[in-house]
């Protein structure tokens, strides 16, 4: 004890006993640890469970009672220390209880700020062009047309499953309706994420503990921490950091997607939950892609269907690529394309379709007032935002008109004579002079998405293979799989090799 007794171990024991209340087994264990706290000659402190049990157990009492009492004591006592299997009291509060006490000093604003910082720093973003974490209002969310953005709503704007009138939906509707300087234009480029009401408290408590341990580690010198305390604090920071990251994924489990039927005014909110592996953004994107509410790969036939369904064709029978992308950005009843690159690739896909006259469209660089110039059909080309998507009917009419004025021609596009395989939809006439040799072999290589591979294969069979077979030739297809990983374990290698062999793999190898 010290001189005046204000910092004595006996005083600490009295304080512990008041906290422990009526649990007699725990109080007996506490007294045993107290008496064993006196330094021994060999310079060691403390006592182990076996010695405690031998010292306090009476005939007829179960030894396990005191083991439970010691576990409770080590977690609840303020002045008790544990090092491996040794237990003892000290006049200084232990670091675990210090952290628990410091955690109560943080506010929910502190926790929310930490969660916001973590979400904002998550990488990669997946297909999202940007992430807005915890916006204070509609003005904090930009209204750009560069791609789909994810808005993570503040935790006070939580959501309740299957509700269409929750704090989260009200906050999302306000952001969807307004921007910084008036009504929002690009409403189809926003996706929202909200927290589950029941998980918010748990998340904040986890953040409190993490901030407390982080604060202790930062103040190690002023708190005179021992090397053991420093190691414990570092371990706890890592542990609580992982806990907070996991609880963020568990808490933010509602993806809210605005959708609207053409001709109606009221937005309906589609609700889904992120799934799969990866960080939070990748899980959200994977779920939305599987539901086709966020498109990262699109086909020309789908673009044609979208334009016909609304319809978006101008009176002249075309629409600029820029205006088409604007429609995808602004109208929630349009398909939600991740970025303009998705649209450009889809248009290119449609231009390469040999059945463009019935399934897709044509493309032209411009219109000179009387005709489209620089028209492209049935061949691969990358469009520009200033170019025009031309309705197949009008494009075919122009091709046939131009074919009439080309001497001995077989049809042309933009005044150019067509040789080789005739363009579908164009008139076919005799070709004077030498016969041009037809190409007799085709090779194509396609990248398949693991989520939509089955659908993509179906589209390839319909739009490519069927047309190749119509020529009377033979078609063969080979699937090539390339997979990279930090390391495939023995079980995965065995399963993959066995399954691939059964499915007819000609060549396979792990390296």
mmCIF file of N, CA and C in Angstrom, residues 386-486:
data_model
loop_
_atom_site.group_PDB
_atom_site.id
_atom_site.type_symbol
_atom_site.label_atom_id
_atom_site.label_comp_id
_atom_site.label_asym_id
_atom_site.label_seq_id
_atom_site.Cartn_x
_atom_site.Cartn_y
_atom_site.Cartn_z
ATOM 1 N N UNK A 386 -20.748 12.098 -82.081
ATOM 2 C CA UNK A 386 -21.333 13.037 -83.039
ATOM 3 C C UNK A 386 -22.010 12.328 -84.206
ATOM 4 N N UNK A 387 -21.816 11.005 -84.320
ATOM 5 C CA UNK A 387 -22.410 10.256 -85.422
ATOM 6 C C UNK A 387 -23.878 9.983 -85.217
ATOM 7 N N UNK A 388 -24.484 9.326 -86.222
ATOM 8 C CA UNK A 388 -25.925 9.076 -86.233
ATOM 9 C C UNK A 388 -26.208 7.584 -86.330
ATOM 10 N N UNK A 389 -27.112 7.116 -85.476
ATOM 11 C CA UNK A 389 -27.667 5.773 -85.617
ATOM 12 C C UNK A 389 -28.882 5.905 -86.540
ATOM 13 N N UNK A 390 -28.861 5.156 -87.640
ATOM 14 C CA UNK A 390 -29.880 5.321 -88.677
ATOM 15 C C UNK A 390 -30.802 4.105 -88.676
ATOM 16 N N UNK A 391 -32.111 4.364 -88.726
ATOM 17 C CA UNK A 391 -33.084 3.278 -88.775
ATOM 18 C C UNK A 391 -32.860 2.448 -90.038
ATOM 19 N N UNK A 392 -32.970 1.143 -89.904
ATOM 20 C CA UNK A 392 -32.624 0.225 -90.995
ATOM 21 C C UNK A 392 -33.440 0.484 -92.252
ATOM 22 N N UNK A 393 -34.722 0.814 -92.095
ATOM 23 C CA UNK A 393 -35.576 1.031 -93.270
ATOM 24 C C UNK A 393 -35.064 2.175 -94.127
ATOM 25 N N UNK A 394 -34.791 3.323 -93.489
ATOM 26 C CA UNK A 394 -34.299 4.483 -94.228
ATOM 27 C C UNK A 394 -32.912 4.220 -94.809
ATOM 28 N N UNK A 395 -32.053 3.540 -94.033
ATOM 29 C CA UNK A 395 -30.709 3.239 -94.526
ATOM 30 C C UNK A 395 -30.768 2.337 -95.754
ATOM 31 N N UNK A 396 -31.645 1.325 -95.718
ATOM 32 C CA UNK A 396 -31.773 0.399 -96.841
ATOM 33 C C UNK A 396 -32.303 1.121 -98.077
ATOM 34 N N UNK A 397 -33.247 2.044 -97.888
ATOM 35 C CA UNK A 397 -33.780 2.811 -99.025
ATOM 36 C C UNK A 397 -32.680 3.632 -99.687
ATOM 37 N N UNK A 398 -31.837 4.272 -98.881
ATOM 38 C CA UNK A 398 -30.769 5.078 -99.464
ATOM 39 C C UNK A 398 -29.762 4.197 -100.208
ATOM 40 N N UNK A 399 -29.456 3.024 -99.627
ATOM 41 C CA UNK A 399 -28.510 2.117 -100.287
ATOM 42 C C UNK A 399 -29.038 1.703 -101.658
ATOM 43 N N UNK A 400 -30.325 1.389 -101.719
ATOM 44 C CA UNK A 400 -30.897 0.969 -103.001
ATOM 45 C C UNK A 400 -30.939 2.115 -104.001
ATOM 46 N N UNK A 401 -31.203 3.330 -103.548
ATOM 47 C CA UNK A 401 -31.211 4.476 -104.463
ATOM 48 C C UNK A 401 -29.811 4.724 -105.015
ATOM 49 N N UNK A 402 -28.814 4.606 -104.165
ATOM 50 C CA UNK A 402 -27.450 4.827 -104.621
ATOM 51 C C UNK A 402 -26.992 3.715 -105.571
ATOM 52 N N UNK A 403 -27.506 2.495 -105.360
ATOM 53 C CA UNK A 403 -27.116 1.376 -106.218
ATOM 54 C C UNK A 403 -27.570 1.590 -107.654
ATOM 55 N N UNK A 404 -28.664 2.331 -107.834
ATOM 56 C CA UNK A 404 -29.199 2.543 -109.179
ATOM 57 C C UNK A 404 -28.300 3.454 -110.015
ATOM 58 N N UNK A 405 -27.520 4.306 -109.363
ATOM 59 C CA UNK A 405 -26.716 5.261 -110.115
ATOM 60 C C UNK A 405 -25.269 4.830 -110.240
ATOM 61 N N UNK A 406 -24.931 3.645 -109.722
ATOM 62 C CA UNK A 406 -23.574 3.135 -109.843
ATOM 63 C C UNK A 406 -23.532 2.198 -111.044
ATOM 64 N N UNK A 407 -22.804 2.528 -112.117
ATOM 65 C CA UNK A 407 -22.783 1.679 -113.324
ATOM 66 C C UNK A 407 -22.298 0.280 -112.997
ATOM 67 N N UNK A 408 -23.119 -0.718 -113.307
ATOM 68 C CA UNK A 408 -22.722 -2.111 -113.110
ATOM 69 C C UNK A 408 -22.541 -2.486 -111.663
ATOM 70 N N UNK A 409 -23.011 -1.654 -110.712
ATOM 71 C CA UNK A 409 -22.758 -1.929 -109.290
ATOM 72 C C UNK A 409 -23.702 -2.960 -108.745
ATOM 73 N N UNK A 410 -23.367 -3.418 -107.557
ATOM 74 C CA UNK A 410 -24.217 -4.384 -106.853
ATOM 75 C C UNK A 410 -24.797 -3.759 -105.603
ATOM 76 N N UNK A 411 -24.834 -2.459 -105.552
ATOM 77 C CA UNK A 411 -25.297 -1.800 -104.337
ATOM 78 C C UNK A 411 -24.125 -1.134 -103.670
ATOM 79 N N UNK A 412 -24.334 -0.045 -103.021
ATOM 80 C CA UNK A 412 -23.225 0.644 -102.375
ATOM 81 C C UNK A 412 -23.662 1.384 -101.151
ATOM 82 N N UNK A 413 -22.681 1.783 -100.394
ATOM 83 C CA UNK A 413 -22.913 2.550 -99.183
ATOM 84 C C UNK A 413 -22.130 3.833 -99.299
ATOM 85 N N UNK A 414 -22.833 4.964 -99.275
ATOM 86 C CA UNK A 414 -22.146 6.236 -99.379
ATOM 87 C C UNK A 414 -21.491 6.430 -100.719
ATOM 88 N N UNK A 415 -22.006 5.784 -101.791
ATOM 89 C CA UNK A 415 -21.447 5.949 -103.121
ATOM 90 C C UNK A 415 -20.326 5.007 -103.449
ATOM 91 N N UNK A 416 -19.935 4.149 -102.533
ATOM 92 C CA UNK A 416 -18.825 3.226 -102.777
ATOM 93 C C UNK A 416 -19.360 1.907 -103.285
ATOM 94 N N UNK A 417 -18.673 1.323 -104.267
ATOM 95 C CA UNK A 417 -19.102 0.045 -104.815
ATOM 96 C C UNK A 417 -18.814 -1.072 -103.830
ATOM 97 N N UNK A 418 -19.754 -2.007 -103.699
ATOM 98 C CA UNK A 418 -19.606 -3.128 -102.783
ATOM 99 C C UNK A 418 -19.107 -4.336 -103.539
ATOM 100 N N UNK A 419 -18.054 -4.942 -103.085
ATOM 101 C CA UNK A 419 -17.552 -6.175 -103.678
ATOM 102 C C UNK A 419 -17.557 -7.249 -102.629
ATOM 103 N N UNK A 420 -17.356 -8.507 -103.072
ATOM 104 C CA UNK A 420 -17.376 -9.614 -102.109
ATOM 105 C C UNK A 420 -18.796 -9.954 -101.743
ATOM 106 N N UNK A 421 -19.034 -10.292 -100.500
ATOM 107 C CA UNK A 421 -20.361 -10.694 -100.033
ATOM 108 C C UNK A 421 -21.309 -9.509 -100.063
ATOM 109 N N UNK A 422 -22.467 -9.613 -100.734
ATOM 110 C CA UNK A 422 -23.391 -8.484 -100.799
ATOM 111 C C UNK A 422 -23.901 -8.116 -99.416
ATOM 112 N N UNK A 423 -24.229 -6.838 -99.229
ATOM 113 C CA UNK A 423 -24.777 -6.359 -97.968
ATOM 114 C C UNK A 423 -26.235 -6.770 -97.866
ATOM 115 N N UNK A 424 -26.663 -7.441 -96.773
ATOM 116 C CA UNK A 424 -28.071 -7.805 -96.630
ATOM 117 C C UNK A 424 -28.950 -6.571 -96.707
ATOM 118 N N UNK A 425 -30.008 -6.658 -97.458
ATOM 119 C CA UNK A 425 -30.915 -5.536 -97.608
ATOM 120 C C UNK A 425 -30.655 -4.727 -98.856
ATOM 121 N N UNK A 426 -29.463 -4.891 -99.459
ATOM 122 C CA UNK A 426 -29.139 -4.153 -100.685
ATOM 123 C C UNK A 426 -29.460 -5.019 -101.892
ATOM 124 N N UNK A 427 -29.865 -4.401 -103.023
ATOM 125 C CA UNK A 427 -30.185 -5.184 -104.218
ATOM 126 C C UNK A 427 -28.939 -5.833 -104.786
ATOM 127 N N UNK A 428 -29.107 -6.986 -105.344
ATOM 128 C CA UNK A 428 -27.987 -7.726 -105.922
ATOM 129 C C UNK A 428 -28.170 -7.773 -107.427
ATOM 130 N N UNK A 429 -27.189 -7.336 -108.164
ATOM 131 C CA UNK A 429 -27.255 -7.356 -109.620
ATOM 132 C C UNK A 429 -26.038 -8.031 -110.184
ATOM 133 N N UNK A 430 -25.945 -8.175 -111.513
ATOM 134 C CA UNK A 430 -24.784 -8.814 -112.120
ATOM 135 C C UNK A 430 -23.547 -7.953 -111.950
ATOM 136 N N UNK A 431 -22.465 -8.614 -111.757
ATOM 137 C CA UNK A 431 -21.191 -7.916 -111.593
ATOM 138 C C UNK A 431 -20.383 -8.090 -112.860
ATOM 139 N N UNK A 432 -20.118 -7.004 -113.600
ATOM 140 C CA UNK A 432 -19.350 -7.134 -114.842
ATOM 141 C C UNK A 432 -17.884 -7.381 -114.547
ATOM 142 N N UNK A 433 -17.213 -7.916 -115.529
ATOM 143 C CA UNK A 433 -15.777 -8.094 -115.394
ATOM 144 C C UNK A 433 -15.445 -9.325 -114.575
ATOM 145 N N UNK A 434 -14.201 -9.396 -114.098
ATOM 146 C CA UNK A 434 -13.735 -10.571 -113.353
ATOM 147 C C UNK A 434 -14.561 -10.797 -112.090
ATOM 148 N N UNK A 435 -14.753 -12.055 -111.766
ATOM 149 C CA UNK A 435 -15.478 -12.413 -110.553
ATOM 150 C C UNK A 435 -14.535 -12.308 -109.350
ATOM 151 N N UNK A 436 -14.993 -11.607 -108.343
ATOM 152 C CA UNK A 436 -14.177 -11.443 -107.136
ATOM 153 C C UNK A 436 -14.303 -12.694 -106.282
ATOM 154 N N UNK A 437 -13.185 -13.251 -105.851
ATOM 155 C CA UNK A 437 -13.207 -14.478 -105.037
ATOM 156 C C UNK A 437 -13.841 -14.186 -103.683
ATOM 157 N N UNK A 438 -14.777 -15.058 -103.283
ATOM 158 C CA UNK A 438 -15.428 -14.904 -101.988
ATOM 159 C C UNK A 438 -14.535 -15.455 -100.880
ATOM 160 N N UNK A 439 -14.577 -14.807 -99.753
ATOM 161 C CA UNK A 439 -13.827 -15.296 -98.593
ATOM 162 C C UNK A 439 -14.469 -16.586 -98.102
ATOM 163 N N UNK A 440 -13.653 -17.557 -97.773
ATOM 164 C CA UNK A 440 -14.178 -18.891 -97.473
ATOM 165 C C UNK A 440 -13.896 -19.365 -96.046
ATOM 166 N N UNK A 441 -13.327 -18.520 -95.214
ATOM 167 C CA UNK A 441 -13.027 -18.959 -93.855
ATOM 168 C C UNK A 441 -13.277 -17.803 -92.885
ATOM 169 N N UNK A 442 -13.867 -18.133 -91.762
ATOM 170 C CA UNK A 442 -14.143 -17.128 -90.740
ATOM 171 C C UNK A 442 -13.567 -17.597 -89.405
ATOM 172 N N UNK A 443 -12.957 -16.668 -88.668
ATOM 173 C CA UNK A 443 -12.474 -16.956 -87.312
ATOM 174 C C UNK A 443 -12.913 -15.811 -86.403
ATOM 175 N N UNK A 444 -13.489 -16.153 -85.289
ATOM 176 C CA UNK A 444 -13.910 -15.138 -84.327
ATOM 177 C C UNK A 444 -13.542 -15.549 -82.911
ATOM 178 N N UNK A 445 -13.154 -14.591 -82.111
ATOM 179 C CA UNK A 445 -12.814 -14.845 -80.706
ATOM 180 C C UNK A 445 -13.609 -13.879 -79.841
ATOM 181 N N UNK A 446 -14.285 -14.391 -78.823
ATOM 182 C CA UNK A 446 -15.209 -13.584 -78.045
ATOM 183 C C UNK A 446 -14.855 -13.685 -76.563
ATOM 184 N N UNK A 447 -15.003 -12.579 -75.852
ATOM 185 C CA UNK A 447 -14.821 -12.568 -74.404
ATOM 186 C C UNK A 447 -16.171 -12.760 -73.730
ATOM 187 N N UNK A 448 -16.285 -13.796 -72.909
ATOM 188 C CA UNK A 448 -17.542 -14.116 -72.227
ATOM 189 C C UNK A 448 -17.452 -13.705 -70.769
ATOM 190 N N UNK A 449 -18.544 -13.114 -70.296
ATOM 191 C CA UNK A 449 -18.632 -12.759 -68.878
ATOM 192 C C UNK A 449 -19.077 -13.979 -68.084
ATOM 193 N N UNK A 450 -18.445 -14.234 -66.923
ATOM 194 C CA UNK A 450 -18.769 -15.444 -66.158
ATOM 195 C C UNK A 450 -20.200 -15.444 -65.657
ATOM 196 N N UNK A 451 -20.806 -14.258 -65.487
ATOM 197 C CA UNK A 451 -22.182 -14.189 -64.991
ATOM 198 C C UNK A 451 -23.185 -14.408 -66.120
ATOM 199 N N UNK A 452 -22.891 -13.872 -67.318
ATOM 200 C CA UNK A 452 -23.861 -13.909 -68.415
ATOM 201 C C UNK A 452 -23.402 -14.807 -69.548
ATOM 202 N N UNK A 453 -22.505 -15.757 -69.262
ATOM 203 C CA UNK A 453 -21.915 -16.586 -70.313
ATOM 204 C C UNK A 453 -22.975 -17.392 -71.060
ATOM 205 N N UNK A 454 -23.928 -17.959 -70.333
ATOM 206 C CA UNK A 454 -24.947 -18.786 -70.984
ATOM 207 C C UNK A 454 -25.752 -17.948 -71.973
ATOM 208 N N UNK A 455 -26.149 -16.754 -71.562
ATOM 209 C CA UNK A 455 -26.930 -15.893 -72.451
ATOM 210 C C UNK A 455 -26.091 -15.457 -73.646
ATOM 211 N N UNK A 456 -24.828 -15.114 -73.390
ATOM 212 C CA UNK A 456 -23.961 -14.691 -74.485
ATOM 213 C C UNK A 456 -23.752 -15.810 -75.500
ATOM 214 N N UNK A 457 -23.593 -17.048 -75.015
ATOM 215 C CA UNK A 457 -23.448 -18.172 -75.933
ATOM 216 C C UNK A 457 -24.690 -18.336 -76.794
ATOM 217 N N UNK A 458 -25.858 -18.166 -76.179
ATOM 218 C CA UNK A 458 -27.091 -18.258 -76.946
ATOM 219 C C UNK A 458 -27.166 -17.205 -78.045
ATOM 220 N N UNK A 459 -26.728 -15.974 -77.717
ATOM 221 C CA UNK A 459 -26.745 -14.917 -78.715
ATOM 222 C C UNK A 459 -25.744 -15.198 -79.832
ATOM 223 N N UNK A 460 -24.585 -15.772 -79.482
ATOM 224 C CA UNK A 460 -23.602 -16.121 -80.511
ATOM 225 C C UNK A 460 -24.147 -17.197 -81.449
ATOM 226 N N UNK A 461 -24.803 -18.196 -80.895
ATOM 227 C CA UNK A 461 -25.374 -19.256 -81.731
ATOM 228 C C UNK A 461 -26.415 -18.700 -82.691
ATOM 229 N N UNK A 462 -27.226 -17.780 -82.189
ATOM 230 C CA UNK A 462 -28.312 -17.250 -83.008
ATOM 231 C C UNK A 462 -27.821 -16.249 -84.046
ATOM 232 N N UNK A 463 -26.941 -15.341 -83.612
ATOM 233 C CA UNK A 463 -26.579 -14.212 -84.448
ATOM 234 C C UNK A 463 -25.314 -14.424 -85.284
ATOM 235 N N UNK A 464 -24.536 -15.439 -84.948
ATOM 236 C CA UNK A 464 -23.300 -15.675 -85.696
ATOM 237 C C UNK A 464 -23.302 -17.066 -86.336
ATOM 238 N N UNK A 465 -23.422 -18.106 -85.498
ATOM 239 C CA UNK A 465 -23.269 -19.470 -85.988
ATOM 240 C C UNK A 465 -24.359 -19.828 -86.991
ATOM 241 N N UNK A 466 -25.603 -19.445 -86.703
ATOM 242 C CA UNK A 466 -26.694 -19.789 -87.626
ATOM 243 C C UNK A 466 -26.444 -19.210 -89.023
ATOM 244 N N UNK A 467 -25.940 -17.985 -89.091
ATOM 245 C CA UNK A 467 -25.700 -17.362 -90.392
ATOM 246 C C UNK A 467 -24.524 -18.016 -91.114
ATOM 247 N N UNK A 468 -23.523 -18.425 -90.360
ATOM 248 C CA UNK A 468 -22.400 -19.115 -90.992
ATOM 249 C C UNK A 468 -22.832 -20.466 -91.563
ATOM 250 N N UNK A 469 -23.736 -21.156 -90.860
ATOM 251 C CA UNK A 469 -24.201 -22.467 -91.331
ATOM 252 C C UNK A 469 -25.071 -22.351 -92.574
ATOM 253 N N UNK A 470 -25.734 -21.190 -92.755
ATOM 254 C CA UNK A 470 -26.603 -21.013 -93.912
ATOM 255 C C UNK A 470 -25.817 -21.035 -95.224
ATOM 256 N N UNK A 471 -24.512 -20.784 -95.153
ATOM 257 C CA UNK A 471 -23.702 -20.778 -96.368
ATOM 258 C C UNK A 471 -23.397 -22.183 -96.859
ATOM 259 N N UNK A 472 -23.797 -23.206 -96.071
ATOM 260 C CA UNK A 472 -23.543 -24.581 -96.459
ATOM 261 C C UNK A 472 -22.230 -25.121 -95.944
ATOM 262 N N UNK A 473 -21.501 -24.327 -95.189
ATOM 263 C CA UNK A 473 -20.227 -24.783 -94.657
ATOM 264 C C UNK A 473 -20.393 -25.450 -93.301
ATOM 265 N N UNK A 474 -19.284 -25.763 -92.706
ATOM 266 C CA UNK A 474 -19.287 -26.391 -91.383
ATOM 267 C C UNK A 474 -18.756 -25.395 -90.358
ATOM 268 N N UNK A 475 -19.265 -25.505 -89.149
ATOM 269 C CA UNK A 475 -18.874 -24.590 -88.071
ATOM 270 C C UNK A 475 -18.405 -25.404 -86.876
ATOM 271 N N UNK A 476 -17.283 -25.068 -86.332
ATOM 272 C CA UNK A 476 -16.797 -25.699 -85.100
ATOM 273 C C UNK A 476 -16.480 -24.605 -84.096
ATOM 274 N N UNK A 477 -16.723 -24.912 -82.821
ATOM 275 C CA UNK A 477 -16.486 -23.941 -81.763
ATOM 276 C C UNK A 477 -15.636 -24.585 -80.670
ATOM 277 N N UNK A 478 -14.714 -23.808 -80.120
ATOM 278 C CA UNK A 478 -13.856 -24.263 -79.031
ATOM 279 C C UNK A 478 -13.901 -23.224 -77.922
ATOM 280 N N UNK A 479 -14.089 -23.672 -76.704
ATOM 281 C CA UNK A 479 -14.119 -22.776 -75.552
ATOM 282 C C UNK A 479 -12.756 -22.766 -74.882
ATOM 283 N N UNK A 480 -12.207 -21.594 -74.695
ATOM 284 C CA UNK A 480 -10.905 -21.444 -74.046
ATOM 285 C C UNK A 480 -11.102 -20.733 -72.710
ATOM 286 N N UNK A 481 -10.577 -21.318 -71.647
ATOM 287 C CA UNK A 481 -10.714 -20.746 -70.301
ATOM 288 C C UNK A 481 -9.331 -20.367 -69.787
ATOM 289 N N UNK A 482 -9.183 -19.117 -69.378
ATOM 290 C CA UNK A 482 -7.943 -18.650 -68.760
ATOM 291 C C UNK A 482 -8.287 -18.126 -67.377
ATOM 292 N N UNK A 483 -7.657 -18.645 -66.349
ATOM 293 C CA UNK A 483 -7.951 -18.235 -64.975
ATOM 294 C C UNK A 483 -6.653 -17.906 -64.246
ATOM 295 N N UNK A 484 -6.641 -16.797 -63.531
ATOM 296 C CA UNK A 484 -5.490 -16.386 -62.730
ATOM 297 C C UNK A 484 -5.901 -16.303 -61.275
ATOM 298 N N UNK A 485 -4.995 -16.687 -60.383
ATOM 299 C CA UNK A 485 -5.278 -16.671 -58.949
ATOM 300 C C UNK A 485 -3.953 -16.559 -58.203
ATOM 301 N N UNK A 486 -3.984 -16.024 -56.962
ATOM 302 C CA UNK A 486 -2.754 -16.054 -56.153
ATOM 303 C C UNK A 486 -2.251 -17.468 -55.915
#
